[in-house]
Tab-separated table of C-alpha atoms in Angstrom:
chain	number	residue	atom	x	y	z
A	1	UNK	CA	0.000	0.000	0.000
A	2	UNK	CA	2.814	2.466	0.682
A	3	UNK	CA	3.912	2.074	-2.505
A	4	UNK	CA	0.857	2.513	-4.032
A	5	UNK	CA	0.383	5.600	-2.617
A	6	UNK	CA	3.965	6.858	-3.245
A	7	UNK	CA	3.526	6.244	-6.819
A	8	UNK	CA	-0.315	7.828	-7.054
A	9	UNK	CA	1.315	10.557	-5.416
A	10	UNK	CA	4.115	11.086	-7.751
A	11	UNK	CA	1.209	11.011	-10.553
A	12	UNK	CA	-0.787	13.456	-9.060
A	13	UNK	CA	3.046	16.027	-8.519
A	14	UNK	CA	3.485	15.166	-12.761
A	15	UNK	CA	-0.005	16.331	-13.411
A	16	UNK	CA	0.326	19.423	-11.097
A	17	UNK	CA	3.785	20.324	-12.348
A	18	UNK	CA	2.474	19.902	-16.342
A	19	UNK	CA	-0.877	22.284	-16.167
A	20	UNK	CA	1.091	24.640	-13.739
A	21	UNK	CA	3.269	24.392	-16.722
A	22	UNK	CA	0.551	24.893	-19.378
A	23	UNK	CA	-1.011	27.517	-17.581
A	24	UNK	CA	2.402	29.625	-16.152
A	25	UNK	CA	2.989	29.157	-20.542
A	26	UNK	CA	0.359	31.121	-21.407
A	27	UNK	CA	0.347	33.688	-18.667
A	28	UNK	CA	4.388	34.686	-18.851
A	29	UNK	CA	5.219	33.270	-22.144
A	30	UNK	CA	8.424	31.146	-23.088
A	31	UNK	CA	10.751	32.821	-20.624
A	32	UNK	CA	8.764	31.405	-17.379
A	33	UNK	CA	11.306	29.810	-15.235
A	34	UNK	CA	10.894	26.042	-13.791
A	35	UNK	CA	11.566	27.711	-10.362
A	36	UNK	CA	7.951	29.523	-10.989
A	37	UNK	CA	6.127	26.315	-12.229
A	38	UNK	CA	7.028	24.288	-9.048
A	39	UNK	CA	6.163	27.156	-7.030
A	40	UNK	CA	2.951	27.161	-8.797
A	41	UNK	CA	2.613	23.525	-8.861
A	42	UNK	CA	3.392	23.819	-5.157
A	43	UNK	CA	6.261	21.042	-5.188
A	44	UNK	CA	10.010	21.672	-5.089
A	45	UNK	CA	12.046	21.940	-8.050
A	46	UNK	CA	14.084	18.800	-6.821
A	47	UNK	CA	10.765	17.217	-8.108
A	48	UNK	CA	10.074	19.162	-11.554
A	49	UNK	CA	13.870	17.887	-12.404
A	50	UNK	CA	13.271	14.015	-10.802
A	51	UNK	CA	9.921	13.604	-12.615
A	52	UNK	CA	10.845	15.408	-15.763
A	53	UNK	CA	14.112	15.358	-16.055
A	54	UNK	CA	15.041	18.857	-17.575
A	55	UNK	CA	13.268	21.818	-18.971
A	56	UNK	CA	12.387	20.201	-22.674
A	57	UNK	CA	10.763	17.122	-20.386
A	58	UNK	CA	8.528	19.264	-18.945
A	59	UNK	CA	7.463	20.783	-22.338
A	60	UNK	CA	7.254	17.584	-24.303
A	61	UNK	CA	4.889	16.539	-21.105
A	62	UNK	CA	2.993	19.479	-21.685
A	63	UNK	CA	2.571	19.880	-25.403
A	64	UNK	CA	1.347	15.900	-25.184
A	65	UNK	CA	-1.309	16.815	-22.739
A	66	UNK	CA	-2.680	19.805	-24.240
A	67	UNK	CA	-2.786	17.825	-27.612
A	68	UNK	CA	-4.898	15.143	-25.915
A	69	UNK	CA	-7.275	17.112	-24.060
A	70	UNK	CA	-7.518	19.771	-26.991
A	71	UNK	CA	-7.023	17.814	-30.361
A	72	UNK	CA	-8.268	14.748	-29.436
A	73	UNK	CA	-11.849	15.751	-29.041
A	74	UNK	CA	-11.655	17.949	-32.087
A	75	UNK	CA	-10.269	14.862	-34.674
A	76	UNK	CA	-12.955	12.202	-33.004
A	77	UNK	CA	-15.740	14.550	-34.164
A	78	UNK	CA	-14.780	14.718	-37.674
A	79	UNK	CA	-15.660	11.242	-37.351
A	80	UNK	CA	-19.099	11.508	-37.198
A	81	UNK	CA	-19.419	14.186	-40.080
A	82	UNK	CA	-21.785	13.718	-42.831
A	83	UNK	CA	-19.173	14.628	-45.159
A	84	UNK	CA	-15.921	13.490	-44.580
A	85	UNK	CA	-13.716	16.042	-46.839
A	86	UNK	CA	-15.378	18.621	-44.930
A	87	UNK	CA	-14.760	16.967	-42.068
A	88	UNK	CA	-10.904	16.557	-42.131
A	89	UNK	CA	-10.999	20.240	-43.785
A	90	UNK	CA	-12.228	21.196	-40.364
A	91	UNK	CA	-10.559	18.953	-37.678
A	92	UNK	CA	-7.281	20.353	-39.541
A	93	UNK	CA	-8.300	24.036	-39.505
A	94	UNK	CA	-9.756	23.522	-35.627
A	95	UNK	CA	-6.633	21.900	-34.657
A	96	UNK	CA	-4.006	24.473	-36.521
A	97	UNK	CA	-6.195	27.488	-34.757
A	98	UNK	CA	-6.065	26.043	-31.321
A	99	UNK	CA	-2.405	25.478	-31.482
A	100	UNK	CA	-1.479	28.822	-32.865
A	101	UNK	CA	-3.884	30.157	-30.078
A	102	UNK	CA	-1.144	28.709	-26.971
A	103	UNK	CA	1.660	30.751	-29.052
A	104	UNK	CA	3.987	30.199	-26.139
A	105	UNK	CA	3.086	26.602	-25.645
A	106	UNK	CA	4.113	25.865	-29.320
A	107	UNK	CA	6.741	27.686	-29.458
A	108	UNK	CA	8.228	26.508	-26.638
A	109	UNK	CA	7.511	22.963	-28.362
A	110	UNK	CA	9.427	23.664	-31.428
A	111	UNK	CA	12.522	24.533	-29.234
A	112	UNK	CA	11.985	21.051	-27.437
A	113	UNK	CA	11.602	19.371	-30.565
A	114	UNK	CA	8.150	18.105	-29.242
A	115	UNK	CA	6.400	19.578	-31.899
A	116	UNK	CA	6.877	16.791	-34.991
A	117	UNK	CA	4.947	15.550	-37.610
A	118	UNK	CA	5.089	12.367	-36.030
A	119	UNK	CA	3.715	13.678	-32.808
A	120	UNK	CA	0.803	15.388	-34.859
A	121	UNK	CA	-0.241	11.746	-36.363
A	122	UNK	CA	-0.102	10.258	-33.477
A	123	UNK	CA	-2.551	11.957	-32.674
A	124	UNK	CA	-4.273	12.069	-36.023
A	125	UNK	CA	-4.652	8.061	-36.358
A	126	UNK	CA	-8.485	8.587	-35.513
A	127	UNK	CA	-9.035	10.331	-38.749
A	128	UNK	CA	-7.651	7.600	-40.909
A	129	UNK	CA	-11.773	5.768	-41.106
A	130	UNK	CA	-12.773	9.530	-42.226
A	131	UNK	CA	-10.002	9.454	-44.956
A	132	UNK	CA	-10.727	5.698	-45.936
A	133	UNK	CA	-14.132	6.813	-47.311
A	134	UNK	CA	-13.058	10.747	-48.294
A	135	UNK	CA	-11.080	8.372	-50.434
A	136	UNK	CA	-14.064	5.925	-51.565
A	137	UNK	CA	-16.327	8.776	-52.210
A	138	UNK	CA	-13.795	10.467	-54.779
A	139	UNK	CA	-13.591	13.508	-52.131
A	140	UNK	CA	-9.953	13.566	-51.913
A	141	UNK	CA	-6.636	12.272	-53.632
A	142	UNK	CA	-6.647	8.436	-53.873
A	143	UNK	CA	-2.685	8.738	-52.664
A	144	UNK	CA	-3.701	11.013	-49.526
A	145	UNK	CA	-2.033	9.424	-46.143
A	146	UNK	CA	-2.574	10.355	-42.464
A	147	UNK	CA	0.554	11.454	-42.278
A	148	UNK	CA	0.008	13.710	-45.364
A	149	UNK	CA	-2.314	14.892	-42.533
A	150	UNK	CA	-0.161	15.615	-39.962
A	151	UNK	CA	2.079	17.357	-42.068
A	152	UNK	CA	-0.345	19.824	-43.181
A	153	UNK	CA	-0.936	21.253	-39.352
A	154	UNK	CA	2.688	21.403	-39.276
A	155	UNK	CA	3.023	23.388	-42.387
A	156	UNK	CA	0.609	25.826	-41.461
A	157	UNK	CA	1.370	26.338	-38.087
A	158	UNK	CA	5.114	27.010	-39.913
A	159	UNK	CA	3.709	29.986	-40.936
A	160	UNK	CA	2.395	31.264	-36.714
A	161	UNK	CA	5.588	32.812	-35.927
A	162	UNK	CA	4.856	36.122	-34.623
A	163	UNK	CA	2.061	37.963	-32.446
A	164	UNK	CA	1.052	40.503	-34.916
A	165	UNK	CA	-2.575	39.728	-36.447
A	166	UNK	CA	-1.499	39.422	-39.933
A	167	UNK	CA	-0.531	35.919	-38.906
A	168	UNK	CA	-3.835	34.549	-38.464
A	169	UNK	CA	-4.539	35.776	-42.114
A	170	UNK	CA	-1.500	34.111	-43.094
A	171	UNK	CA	-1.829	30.719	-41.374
A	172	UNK	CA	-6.043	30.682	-43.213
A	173	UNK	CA	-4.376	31.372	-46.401
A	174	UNK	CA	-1.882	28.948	-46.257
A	175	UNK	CA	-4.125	26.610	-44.563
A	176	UNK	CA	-6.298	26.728	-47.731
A	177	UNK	CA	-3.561	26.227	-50.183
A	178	UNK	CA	-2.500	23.252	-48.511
A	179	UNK	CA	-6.060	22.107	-48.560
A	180	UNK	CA	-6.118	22.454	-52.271
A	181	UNK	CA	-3.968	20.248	-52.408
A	182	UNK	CA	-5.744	17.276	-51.098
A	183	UNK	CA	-7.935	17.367	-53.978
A	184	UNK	CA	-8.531	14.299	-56.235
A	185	UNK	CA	-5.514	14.444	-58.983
A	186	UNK	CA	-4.369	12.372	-61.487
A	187	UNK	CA	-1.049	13.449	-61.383
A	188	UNK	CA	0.003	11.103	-58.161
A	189	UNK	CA	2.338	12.345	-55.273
A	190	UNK	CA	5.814	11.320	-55.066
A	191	UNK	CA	6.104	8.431	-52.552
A	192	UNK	CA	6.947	8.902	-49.390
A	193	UNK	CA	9.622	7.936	-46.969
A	194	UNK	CA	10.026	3.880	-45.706
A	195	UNK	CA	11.298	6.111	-42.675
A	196	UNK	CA	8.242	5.733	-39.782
A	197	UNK	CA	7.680	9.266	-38.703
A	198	UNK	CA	6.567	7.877	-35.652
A	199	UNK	CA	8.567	4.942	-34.440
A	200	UNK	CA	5.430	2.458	-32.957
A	201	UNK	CA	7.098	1.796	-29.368
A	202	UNK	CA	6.323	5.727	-28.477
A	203	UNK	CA	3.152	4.888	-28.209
A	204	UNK	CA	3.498	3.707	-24.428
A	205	UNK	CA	4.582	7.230	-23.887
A	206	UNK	CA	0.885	8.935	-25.258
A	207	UNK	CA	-0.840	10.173	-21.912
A	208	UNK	CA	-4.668	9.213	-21.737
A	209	UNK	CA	-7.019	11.821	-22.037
A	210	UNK	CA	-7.191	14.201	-19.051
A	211	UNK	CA	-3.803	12.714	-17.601
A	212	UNK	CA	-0.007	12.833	-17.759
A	213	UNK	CA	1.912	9.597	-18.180
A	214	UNK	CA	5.588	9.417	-16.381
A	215	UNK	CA	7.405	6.515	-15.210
């Protein structure tokens, strides 16, 4: 039993530490200290650094948790969409203008390196059914892959870089061109990579919905 608690315990400090993380992210921006998030997650930073191990820990723990909690939600219910194109069309738009909306969350995940196109179809796996019949209906390219997917929120949020407004006006515009693209063709893509963008053993490592996942 003392274990048991000792390890719900050190769950409930990773959770604490990740949305005072998330939260201290959006309030103060990139420059927020990991002195502040303990004091905010009301540990000590001797337990930020054992649970996380550095600074880019906590970030990949955070950008992981926001992407469940806020992406998640938004790819399952293109799911259920009477028509599919339209659906992906907006689970990618939904997803690319909640991102760009945390500004200091994703940037702060592009310094990590937690912000990949791998990470994104992780995620994204859900809307493979909605492609599968996008595809069947003659709604989008026949060559069109998840990861094709993944790499279009990446693209456009390429483009969110500063805080001045003409960014959202750029990341729509871009968003649409990119968009365009998915259109049926019969000039086919170039074939991708053998390389996995996301190797299949990182899975263990995707937090559940609502929760952060640390050994």
């Amino acid at each position: 039993m003392p274990e048991q608690r000792r390890r719900a315990d050190a769950l409930r400090n990773s959770d604490r530490i990740v949305r005072a993380a998330i939260t201290a992210l959006h309030e103060s921006g990139t420059t927020v200290s990991l002195e502040e998030v303990a004091r905010r997650a009301g540990v000590g930073i001797a337990t930020v650094y054992r649970r996380f191990g550095d600074r880019d820990g906590v970030i990949r723990a955070c950008f992981e948790t926001y992407f469940a909690e806020e992406i998640e939600p938004v790819v399952q219910a293109a799911r259920v969409a009477a028509d599919p194109r339209q659906g992906l069309a907006d689970a990618l738009a939904t997803t690319v203008g909640t991102l760009a909306g945390h500004r200091a969350l994703l940037s702060a995940a592009k310094e990590a390196g937690a912000f990949t196109i791998g990470i994104a179809e992780r995620f994204m796996g859900p809307l493979g059914d909605v492609l599968a019949t996008a595809r069947e209906r003659g709604l989008v390219r026949d060559d069109l892959l998840v990861r094709d997917l993944a790499a279009i929120v990446v693209m456009a949020l390429a483009t969110t870089v500063h805080r001045e407004a003409d960014d959202d006006a750029d990341r729509r515009r871009y968003l649409a061109l990119l968009l365009d693209g998915t259109r049926p063709s019969d000039v086919p893509l170039p074939r991708p990579s053998s390389v996995s963008l996301f190797p299949p053993e990182a899975t263990d490592r995707c937090p559940a919905k609502g929760a952060t996942r640390h050994r």
